């Protein structure tokens, strides 16, 4: 299940220019990232690297990691041989020293993880003080409403959803958790919550996708978090004389 190696080409072709990824999720992530010129950014779960490419175009110094070698091969094709791309599983310790990055972006990957604790601790470790983690994932309300029978909202549970990829039905396994559990996981890992966002698709996409646009623009789909590592206090305070 979740065989990204097996459908890397098809997934990437499907999501390159579609409404949900190209005109909603990615523009929302780049808008949340804001001015990134000169910032060192890790894309955790970078897939074929469309967000890496967008951030690099805006002047960021980018590194990408993903568990799928097949997706990373496509990212390398997009970004070039000298791109810093590494196979890494977000459930494991990350191959970077403490405080390496100004920002981490994590697009549509956290919902594949049962336990966010070790992953968020590692993402916090590799961020500099004041660094941001910007993450998109399945909106928790959606994940609880698509299953029949409806699951317990307050439980963290896995579920399977069939994706249509390359003309075939492909079962995908995800983890859903209530909103408070997401916020608790970020704060337990030492992040400070700076924003929860529910953006709409880019209005300019209405003309390109007249049939789908209104539906996506009026329902929940993904949720976006911006959390940050508290700025360094500059070490222990000295005694007042
Ligand atoms: C929905 S795709 C999104 C890819 C990319 N972020 C984008 O927006 O185009 C999810 C990606 O997460 C990766 N992934 C899933 N579980 C992972 C894990 N435990 N560690 C690292 N990457 C993972 C998959 O290989 C896949 O490339």
PDB file of C-alpha atoms and ligand atoms in Angstrom:
ATOM      1  CA  UNK A   1       0.000   0.000   0.000  1.00  0.00           C
ATOM      2  CA  UNK A   2       1.043   3.656  -0.536  1.00  0.00           C
ATOM      3  CA  UNK A   3       3.382   2.436  -3.268  1.00  0.00           C
ATOM      4  CA  UNK A   4       4.655   5.813  -4.449  1.00  0.00           C
ATOM      5  CA  UNK A   5       7.527   4.077  -6.237  1.00  0.00           C
ATOM      6  CA  UNK A   6       4.995   2.110  -8.258  1.00  0.00           C
ATOM      7  CA  UNK A   7       2.920   5.095  -9.375  1.00  0.00           C
ATOM      8  CA  UNK A   8       5.445   7.945  -9.189  1.00  0.00           C
ATOM      9  CA  UNK A   9       5.115   8.937 -12.862  1.00  0.00           C
ATOM     10  CA  UNK A  10       1.327   8.703 -12.912  1.00  0.00           C
ATOM     11  CA  UNK A  11       0.830  10.568  -9.599  1.00  0.00           C
ATOM     12  CA  UNK A  12       3.176  13.325 -10.720  1.00  0.00           C
ATOM     13  CA  UNK A  13       1.480  13.682 -14.116  1.00  0.00           C
ATOM     14  CA  UNK A  14      -1.962  13.807 -12.455  1.00  0.00           C
ATOM     15  CA  UNK A  15      -0.995  16.475  -9.914  1.00  0.00           C
ATOM     16  CA  UNK A  16       1.293  18.676 -12.020  1.00  0.00           C
ATOM     17  CA  UNK A  17      -1.403  21.014 -13.340  1.00  0.00           C
ATOM     18  CA  UNK A  18      -4.623  19.902 -11.647  1.00  0.00           C
ATOM     19  CA  UNK A  19      -6.937  22.129  -9.620  1.00  0.00           C
ATOM     20  CA  UNK A  20      -6.301  20.680  -6.157  1.00  0.00           C
ATOM     21  CA  UNK A  21      -2.505  20.583  -6.195  1.00  0.00           C
ATOM     22  CA  UNK A  22      -1.429  23.197  -8.747  1.00  0.00           C
ATOM     23  CA  UNK A  23      -4.097  25.847  -8.075  1.00  0.00           C
ATOM     24  CA  UNK A  24      -4.906  25.297  -4.400  1.00  0.00           C
ATOM     25  CA  UNK A  25      -2.367  23.390  -2.298  1.00  0.00           C
ATOM     26  CA  UNK A  26       0.915  24.609  -3.825  1.00  0.00           C
ATOM     27  CA  UNK A  27      -0.089  28.286  -4.168  1.00  0.00           C
ATOM     28  CA  UNK A  28      -1.262  28.179  -0.545  1.00  0.00           C
ATOM     29  CA  UNK A  29       2.083  26.751   0.606  1.00  0.00           C
ATOM     30  CA  UNK A  30       4.131  29.301  -1.352  1.00  0.00           C
ATOM     31  CA  UNK A  31       1.931  32.142  -0.067  1.00  0.00           C
ATOM     32  CA  UNK A  32       2.403  30.969   3.525  1.00  0.00           C
ATOM     33  CA  UNK A  33       6.167  30.679   2.976  1.00  0.00           C
ATOM     34  CA  UNK A  34       6.214  34.304   1.757  1.00  0.00           C
ATOM     35  CA  UNK A  35       9.590  35.898   1.025  1.00  0.00           C
ATOM     36  CA  UNK A  36      12.080  33.017   0.964  1.00  0.00           C
ATOM     37  CA  UNK A  37      15.064  34.463  -0.884  1.00  0.00           C
ATOM     38  CA  UNK A  38      18.275  33.220   0.735  1.00  0.00           C
ATOM     39  CA  UNK A  39      16.418  30.986   3.197  1.00  0.00           C
ATOM     40  CA  UNK A  40      17.570  27.397   3.616  1.00  0.00           C
ATOM     41  CA  UNK A  41      14.453  25.237   3.263  1.00  0.00           C
ATOM     42  CA  UNK A  42      13.878  21.513   3.767  1.00  0.00           C
ATOM     43  CA  UNK A  43      10.943  19.977   1.900  1.00  0.00           C
ATOM     44  CA  UNK A  44       9.977  16.934   3.981  1.00  0.00           C
ATOM     45  CA  UNK A  45       8.098  14.471   1.758  1.00  0.00           C
ATOM     46  CA  UNK A  46       9.035  16.469  -1.336  1.00  0.00           C
ATOM     47  CA  UNK A  47       7.756  13.891  -3.824  1.00  0.00           C
ATOM     48  CA  UNK A  48       8.643  14.886  -7.392  1.00  0.00           C
ATOM     49  CA  UNK A  49       9.680  18.330  -6.155  1.00  0.00           C
ATOM     50  CA  UNK A  50       7.126  20.829  -7.533  1.00  0.00           C
ATOM     51  CA  UNK A  51       7.186  22.915  -4.343  1.00  0.00           C
ATOM     52  CA  UNK A  52      10.987  22.684  -4.157  1.00  0.00           C
ATOM     53  CA  UNK A  53      11.154  24.078  -7.689  1.00  0.00           C
ATOM     54  CA  UNK A  54       8.750  26.930  -6.854  1.00  0.00           C
ATOM     55  CA  UNK A  55      10.723  27.858  -3.720  1.00  0.00           C
ATOM     56  CA  UNK A  56      14.061  27.634  -5.538  1.00  0.00           C
ATOM     57  CA  UNK A  57      12.723  29.952  -8.254  1.00  0.00           C
ATOM     58  CA  UNK A  58      12.008  32.462  -5.491  1.00  0.00           C
ATOM     59  CA  UNK A  59      15.601  32.304  -4.294  1.00  0.00           C
ATOM     60  CA  UNK A  60      15.462  29.676  -1.527  1.00  0.00           C
ATOM     61  CA  UNK A  61      18.314  27.193  -1.028  1.00  0.00           C
ATOM     62  CA  UNK A  62      16.443  23.907  -1.063  1.00  0.00           C
ATOM     63  CA  UNK A  63      16.881  20.334   0.164  1.00  0.00           C
ATOM     64  CA  UNK A  64      14.332  17.580  -0.388  1.00  0.00           C
ATOM     65  CA  UNK A  65      13.742  14.276   1.374  1.00  0.00           C
ATOM     66  CA  UNK A  66      11.236  11.560   0.623  1.00  0.00           C
ATOM     67  CA  UNK A  67      10.793   7.875   1.419  1.00  0.00           C
ATOM     68  CA  UNK A  68      10.210   7.034  -2.239  1.00  0.00           C
ATOM     69  CA  UNK A  69      13.278   6.700  -4.481  1.00  0.00           C
ATOM     70  CA  UNK A  70      10.934   6.767  -7.474  1.00  0.00           C
ATOM     71  CA  UNK A  71       9.494  10.151  -6.523  1.00  0.00           C
ATOM     72  CA  UNK A  72      12.987  11.491  -5.825  1.00  0.00           C
ATOM     73  CA  UNK A  73      14.165  10.355  -9.273  1.00  0.00           C
ATOM     74  CA  UNK A  74      11.462  12.588 -10.751  1.00  0.00           C
ATOM     75  CA  UNK A  75      12.492  15.426  -8.452  1.00  0.00           C
ATOM     76  CA  UNK A  76      16.065  15.039  -9.704  1.00  0.00           C
ATOM     77  CA  UNK A  77      14.879  15.139 -13.299  1.00  0.00           C
ATOM     78  CA  UNK A  78      13.035  18.384 -12.501  1.00  0.00           C
ATOM     79  CA  UNK A  79      15.727  20.038 -10.370  1.00  0.00           C
ATOM     80  CA  UNK A  80      18.969  18.774 -11.908  1.00  0.00           C
ATOM     81  CA  UNK A  81      21.826  16.491 -10.896  1.00  0.00           C
ATOM     82  CA  UNK A  82      23.277  18.882  -8.350  1.00  0.00           C
ATOM     83  CA  UNK A  83      20.019  19.194  -6.356  1.00  0.00           C
ATOM     84  CA  UNK A  84      20.263  18.154  -2.690  1.00  0.00           C
ATOM     85  CA  UNK A  85      17.754  15.269  -2.618  1.00  0.00           C
ATOM     86  CA  UNK A  86      17.937  12.333  -0.228  1.00  0.00           C
ATOM     87  CA  UNK A  87      15.926   9.216   0.467  1.00  0.00           C
ATOM     88  CA  UNK A  88      14.799   9.465   4.099  1.00  0.00           C
ATOM     89  CA  UNK A  89      11.860   8.176   6.080  1.00  0.00           C
ATOM     90  CA  UNK A  90      10.230  10.816   8.266  1.00  0.00           C
ATOM     91  CA  UNK A  91       9.703   8.206  10.981  1.00  0.00           C
ATOM     92  CA  UNK A  92      13.495   7.950  11.399  1.00  0.00           C
ATOM     93  CA  UNK A  93      16.162  10.383  12.643  1.00  0.00           C
ATOM     94  CA  UNK A  94      16.984  12.903   9.899  1.00  0.00           C
ATOM     95  CA  UNK A  95      20.434  13.104   8.276  1.00  0.00           C
ATOM     96  CA  UNK A  96      21.058  16.774   9.148  1.00  0.00           C
ATOM     97  CA  UNK A  97      22.814  18.541  12.041  1.00  0.00           C
ATOM     98  CA  UNK A  98      20.838  20.612  14.560  1.00  0.00           C
ATOM     99  CA  UNK A  99      19.677  24.026  13.354  1.00  0.00           C
ATOM    100  CA  UNK A 100      20.370  23.461   9.650  1.00  0.00           C
ATOM    101  CA  UNK A 101      17.234  25.028   8.149  1.00  0.00           C
ATOM    102  CA  UNK A 102      15.347  28.321   8.264  1.00  0.00           C
ATOM    103  CA  UNK A 103      12.098  26.606   7.265  1.00  0.00           C
ATOM    104  CA  UNK A 104      10.658  23.147   6.766  1.00  0.00           C
ATOM    105  CA  UNK A 105       7.749  22.642   4.379  1.00  0.00           C
ATOM    106  CA  UNK A 106       5.748  19.415   4.533  1.00  0.00           C
ATOM    107  CA  UNK A 107       3.094  19.154   1.848  1.00  0.00           C
ATOM    108  CA  UNK A 108       0.482  16.425   2.186  1.00  0.00           C
ATOM    109  CA  UNK A 109       2.714  14.004   4.062  1.00  0.00           C
ATOM    110  CA  UNK A 110       1.906  14.151   7.794  1.00  0.00           C
ATOM    111  CA  UNK A 111      -1.347  12.232   7.284  1.00  0.00           C
ATOM    112  CA  UNK A 112       0.726   9.168   6.346  1.00  0.00           C
ATOM    113  CA  UNK A 113       2.257   9.024   9.822  1.00  0.00           C
ATOM    114  CA  UNK A 114       0.651   7.306  12.794  1.00  0.00           C
ATOM    115  CA  UNK A 115       2.870   8.901  15.429  1.00  0.00           C
ATOM    116  CA  UNK A 116       3.842  12.514  14.795  1.00  0.00           C
ATOM    117  CA  UNK A 117       5.982  12.723  17.963  1.00  0.00           C
ATOM    118  CA  UNK A 118       9.378  11.492  16.707  1.00  0.00           C
ATOM    119  CA  UNK A 119       8.942  13.220  13.324  1.00  0.00           C
ATOM    120  CA  UNK A 120       8.053  16.622  14.768  1.00  0.00           C
ATOM    121  CA  UNK A 121      10.891  16.362  17.296  1.00  0.00           C
ATOM    122  CA  UNK A 122      13.322  15.796  14.423  1.00  0.00           C
ATOM    123  CA  UNK A 123      11.874  18.618  12.307  1.00  0.00           C
ATOM    124  CA  UNK A 124      12.193  20.946  15.280  1.00  0.00           C
ATOM    125  CA  UNK A 125      15.775  19.785  15.879  1.00  0.00           C
ATOM    126  CA  UNK A 126      16.913  20.576  12.325  1.00  0.00           C
ATOM    127  CA  UNK A 127      15.284  24.046  12.391  1.00  0.00           C
ATOM    128  CA  UNK A 128      17.097  27.145  13.600  1.00  0.00           C
ATOM    129  CA  UNK A 129      15.602  29.133  16.497  1.00  0.00           C
ATOM    130  CA  UNK A 130      12.743  31.160  14.993  1.00  0.00           C
ATOM    131  CA  UNK A 131      12.482  28.666  12.097  1.00  0.00           C
ATOM    132  CA  UNK A 132       9.092  27.717  10.715  1.00  0.00           C
ATOM    133  CA  UNK A 133       7.380  24.461   9.878  1.00  0.00           C
ATOM    134  CA  UNK A 134       4.680  24.973   7.244  1.00  0.00           C
ATOM    135  CA  UNK A 135       2.535  21.885   6.730  1.00  0.00           C
ATOM    136  CA  UNK A 136      -0.529  20.927   4.714  1.00  0.00           C
ATOM    137  CA  UNK A 137      -2.545  17.794   5.298  1.00  0.00           C
ATOM    138  CA  UNK A 138      -6.003  16.320   4.964  1.00  0.00           C
ATOM    139  CA  UNK A 139      -8.439  18.521   6.847  1.00  0.00           C
ATOM    140  CA  UNK A 140      -9.389  16.582   9.986  1.00  0.00           C
ATOM    141  CA  UNK A 141     -13.117  17.165   9.480  1.00  0.00           C
ATOM    142  CA  UNK A 142     -12.982  15.639   5.994  1.00  0.00           C
ATOM    143  CA  UNK A 143     -11.044  12.608   7.107  1.00  0.00           C
ATOM    144  CA  UNK A 144     -13.770  11.832   9.638  1.00  0.00           C
ATOM    145  CA  UNK A 145     -16.718  12.349   7.323  1.00  0.00           C
ATOM    146  CA  UNK A 146     -15.666  10.227   4.334  1.00  0.00           C
ATOM    147  CA  UNK A 147     -15.891   6.886   6.178  1.00  0.00           C
ATOM    148  CA  UNK A 148     -19.084   4.888   6.680  1.00  0.00           C
ATOM    149  CA  UNK A 149     -19.674   4.021   9.462  1.00  0.00           C
ATOM    150  CA  UNK A 150     -18.432   7.338  10.838  1.00  0.00           C
ATOM    151  CA  UNK A 151     -15.431   6.783  13.131  1.00  0.00           C
ATOM    152  CA  UNK A 152     -14.927   8.254  16.595  1.00  0.00           C
ATOM    153  CA  UNK A 153     -13.739  11.830  15.938  1.00  0.00           C
ATOM    154  CA  UNK A 154     -11.613  11.826  19.082  1.00  0.00           C
ATOM    155  CA  UNK A 155      -9.633   8.714  18.158  1.00  0.00           C
ATOM    156  CA  UNK A 156      -6.480   8.553  16.053  1.00  0.00           C
ATOM    157  CA  UNK A 157      -7.192   5.812  13.537  1.00  0.00           C
ATOM    158  CA  UNK A 158      -6.085   4.664  10.132  1.00  0.00           C
ATOM    159  CA  UNK A 159      -8.324   4.386   7.112  1.00  0.00           C
ATOM    160  CA  UNK A 160      -8.035   3.345   3.506  1.00  0.00           C
ATOM    161  CA  UNK A 161      -9.150   5.411   0.562  1.00  0.00           C
ATOM    162  CA  UNK A 162      -9.115   4.237  -3.057  1.00  0.00           C
ATOM    163  CA  UNK A 163      -7.291   6.590  -5.412  1.00  0.00           C
ATOM    164  CA  UNK A 164      -7.754   6.336  -9.165  1.00  0.00           C
ATOM    165  CA  UNK A 165      -4.207   6.418 -10.531  1.00  0.00           C
ATOM    166  CA  UNK A 166      -3.228   5.462 -14.076  1.00  0.00           C
ATOM    167  CA  UNK A 167      -6.748   4.128 -14.687  1.00  0.00           C
ATOM    168  CA  UNK A 168      -6.498   1.741 -11.723  1.00  0.00           C
ATOM    169  CA  UNK A 169      -8.043   1.805  -8.279  1.00  0.00           C
ATOM    170  CA  UNK A 170      -5.181   2.102  -5.793  1.00  0.00           C
ATOM    171  CA  UNK A 171      -5.768   1.677  -2.045  1.00  0.00           C
ATOM    172  CA  UNK A 172      -4.022   4.342   0.059  1.00  0.00           C
ATOM    173  CA  UNK A 173      -3.652   4.206   3.838  1.00  0.00           C
ATOM    174  CA  UNK A 174      -3.860   7.379   5.930  1.00  0.00           C
ATOM    175  CA  UNK A 175      -3.976   8.363   9.594  1.00  0.00           C
ATOM    176  CA  UNK A 176      -6.595  10.778  10.871  1.00  0.00           C
ATOM    177  CA  UNK A 177      -6.542  12.518  14.249  1.00  0.00           C
ATOM    178  CA  UNK A 178      -8.683  15.222  15.819  1.00  0.00           C
ATOM    179  CA  UNK A 179      -7.667  18.843  15.530  1.00  0.00           C
ATOM    180  CA  UNK A 180      -6.653  19.151  19.176  1.00  0.00           C
ATOM    181  CA  UNK A 181      -4.306  16.155  18.803  1.00  0.00           C
ATOM    182  CA  UNK A 182      -2.561  17.909  15.911  1.00  0.00           C
ATOM    183  CA  UNK A 183      -2.111  21.119  17.878  1.00  0.00           C
ATOM    184  CA  UNK A 184      -0.971  19.156  20.950  1.00  0.00           C
ATOM    185  CA  UNK A 185       1.612  17.270  18.856  1.00  0.00           C
ATOM    186  CA  UNK A 186       3.114  20.518  17.554  1.00  0.00           C
ATOM    187  CA  UNK A 187       3.283  22.135  20.980  1.00  0.00           C
ATOM    188  CA  UNK A 188       4.600  18.971  22.672  1.00  0.00           C
ATOM    189  CA  UNK A 189       7.436  18.948  20.128  1.00  0.00           C
ATOM    190  CA  UNK A 190       8.314  22.495  21.214  1.00  0.00           C
ATOM    191  CA  UNK A 191       6.702  24.471  18.386  1.00  0.00           C
ATOM    192  CA  UNK A 192       4.611  27.595  18.872  1.00  0.00           C
ATOM    193  CA  UNK A 193       1.437  27.681  16.790  1.00  0.00           C
ATOM    194  CA  UNK A 194       1.345  30.805  14.635  1.00  0.00           C
ATOM    195  CA  UNK A 195      -1.529  29.976  12.310  1.00  0.00           C
ATOM    196  CA  UNK A 196      -4.133  27.484  11.145  1.00  0.00           C
ATOM    197  CA  UNK A 197      -5.261  28.244   7.606  1.00  0.00           C
ATOM    198  CA  UNK A 198      -8.120  27.122   5.377  1.00  0.00           C
ATOM    199  CA  UNK A 199      -7.362  28.898   2.103  1.00  0.00           C
ATOM    200  CA  UNK A 200      -9.499  28.730  -1.035  1.00  0.00           C
ATOM    201  CA  UNK A 201      -8.231  27.780  -4.478  1.00  0.00           C
ATOM    202  CA  UNK A 202      -6.670  30.503  -6.626  1.00  0.00           C
ATOM    203  CA  UNK A 203      -9.666  32.462  -8.079  1.00  0.00           C
ATOM    204  CA  UNK A 204      -7.920  32.569 -11.465  1.00  0.00           C
ATOM    205  CA  UNK A 205      -8.413  28.785 -11.698  1.00  0.00           C
ATOM    206  CA  UNK A 206     -12.198  29.158 -12.051  1.00  0.00           C
ATOM    207  CA  UNK A 207     -11.868  29.666 -15.798  1.00  0.00           C
ATOM    208  CA  UNK A 208      -9.573  26.660 -16.192  1.00  0.00           C
ATOM    209  CA  UNK A 209     -11.770  24.335 -14.099  1.00  0.00           C
ATOM    210  CA  UNK A 210     -15.345  25.634 -14.456  1.00  0.00           C
ATOM    211  CA  UNK A 211     -16.910  22.316 -13.440  1.00  0.00           C
ATOM    212  CA  UNK A 212     -14.799  21.610 -10.334  1.00  0.00           C
ATOM    213  CA  UNK A 213     -13.987  25.066  -9.033  1.00  0.00           C
ATOM    214  CA  UNK A 214     -17.120  25.949  -7.049  1.00  0.00           C
ATOM    215  CA  UNK A 215     -17.189  22.578  -5.341  1.00  0.00           C
ATOM    216  CA  UNK A 216     -13.584  22.893  -4.127  1.00  0.00           C
ATOM    217  CA  UNK A 217     -14.009  26.566  -3.221  1.00  0.00           C
ATOM    218  CA  UNK A 218     -16.923  25.834  -0.870  1.00  0.00           C
ATOM    219  CA  UNK A 219     -15.823  22.732   1.039  1.00  0.00           C
ATOM    220  CA  UNK A 220     -13.058  21.724   3.404  1.00  0.00           C
ATOM    221  CA  UNK A 221     -10.221  19.789   1.762  1.00  0.00           C
ATOM    222  CA  UNK A 222      -6.812  20.458   3.339  1.00  0.00           C
ATOM    223  CA  UNK A 223      -5.715  22.266   6.477  1.00  0.00           C
ATOM    224  CA  UNK A 224      -2.501  24.289   6.679  1.00  0.00           C
ATOM    225  CA  UNK A 225      -0.426  24.858   9.811  1.00  0.00           C
ATOM    226  CA  UNK A 226       2.355  27.339  10.410  1.00  0.00           C
ATOM    227  CA  UNK A 227       4.290  26.637  13.593  1.00  0.00           C
ATOM    228  CA  UNK A 228       7.628  28.015  14.676  1.00  0.00           C
ATOM    229  CA  UNK A 229      10.541  27.229  16.919  1.00  0.00           C
ATOM    230  CA  UNK A 230      10.636  29.903  19.624  1.00  0.00           C
ATOM    231  CA  UNK A 231      13.461  32.353  18.970  1.00  0.00           C
ATOM    232  CA  UNK A 232      16.593  31.774  20.983  1.00  0.00           C
ATOM    233  CA  UNK A 233      16.595  33.601  24.287  1.00  0.00           C
ATOM    234  CA  UNK A 234      20.362  33.988  23.960  1.00  0.00           C
ATOM    235  CA  UNK A 235      21.140  31.539  26.737  1.00  0.00           C
ATOM    236  CA  UNK A 236      20.540  31.728  30.463  1.00  0.00           C
ATOM    237  CA  UNK A 237      19.921  35.198  31.863  1.00  0.00           C
ATOM    238  CA  UNK A 238      22.713  36.670  33.939  1.00  0.00           C
ATOM    239  CA  UNK A 239      22.255  37.833  37.539  1.00  0.00           C
ATOM    240  CA  UNK A 240      21.309  41.464  38.032  1.00  0.00           C
ATOM    241  CA  UNK A 241      23.996  43.338  39.902  1.00  0.00           C
TER     242      UNK A 241
HETATM  243  C1  LIG B   1       0.831  13.200  -1.563  1.00  0.00           C
HETATM  244  S1  LIG B   1       2.530  13.025  -1.925  1.00  0.00           S
HETATM  245  C2  LIG B   1       3.039  14.744  -1.847  1.00  0.00           C
HETATM  246  C3  LIG B   1       4.356  14.979  -2.498  1.00  0.00           C
HETATM  247  C4  LIG B   1       4.804  16.432  -2.514  1.00  0.00           C
HETATM  248  N1  LIG B   1       4.940  16.959  -1.167  1.00  0.00           N
HETATM  249  C5  LIG B   1       3.830  17.253  -3.312  1.00  0.00           C
HETATM  250  O1  LIG B   1       3.082  18.041  -2.704  1.00  0.00           O
HETATM  251  O2  LIG B   1       3.810  17.105  -4.536  1.00  0.00           O
HETATM  252  C6  LIG B   1       3.158  12.364  -0.409  1.00  0.00           C
HETATM  253  C7  LIG B   1       4.648  12.110  -0.420  1.00  0.00           C
HETATM  254  O3  LIG B   1       5.009  11.743   0.896  1.00  0.00           O
HETATM  255  C8  LIG B   1       5.982  10.719   0.821  1.00  0.00           C
HETATM  256  N2  LIG B   1       5.957   9.975   2.088  1.00  0.00           N
HETATM  257  C9  LIG B   1       4.950   9.226   2.598  1.00  0.00           C
HETATM  258  N3  LIG B   1       5.315   8.707   3.787  1.00  0.00           N
HETATM  259  C10 LIG B   1       6.582   9.143   4.033  1.00  0.00           C
HETATM  260  C11 LIG B   1       7.511   8.952   5.095  1.00  0.00           C
HETATM  261  N4  LIG B   1       7.225   8.187   6.155  1.00  0.00           N
HETATM  262  N5  LIG B   1       8.712   9.542   5.005  1.00  0.00           N
HETATM  263  C12 LIG B   1       9.041  10.317   3.941  1.00  0.00           C
HETATM  264  N6  LIG B   1       8.206  10.533   2.894  1.00  0.00           N
HETATM  265  C13 LIG B   1       6.986   9.956   2.947  1.00  0.00           C
HETATM  266  C14 LIG B   1       5.558   9.883  -0.374  1.00  0.00           C
HETATM  267  O4  LIG B   1       6.619   9.089  -0.865  1.00  0.00           O
HETATM  268  C15 LIG B   1       5.099  10.983  -1.343  1.00  0.00           C
HETATM  269  O5  LIG B   1       6.148  11.428  -2.163  1.00  0.00           O
END
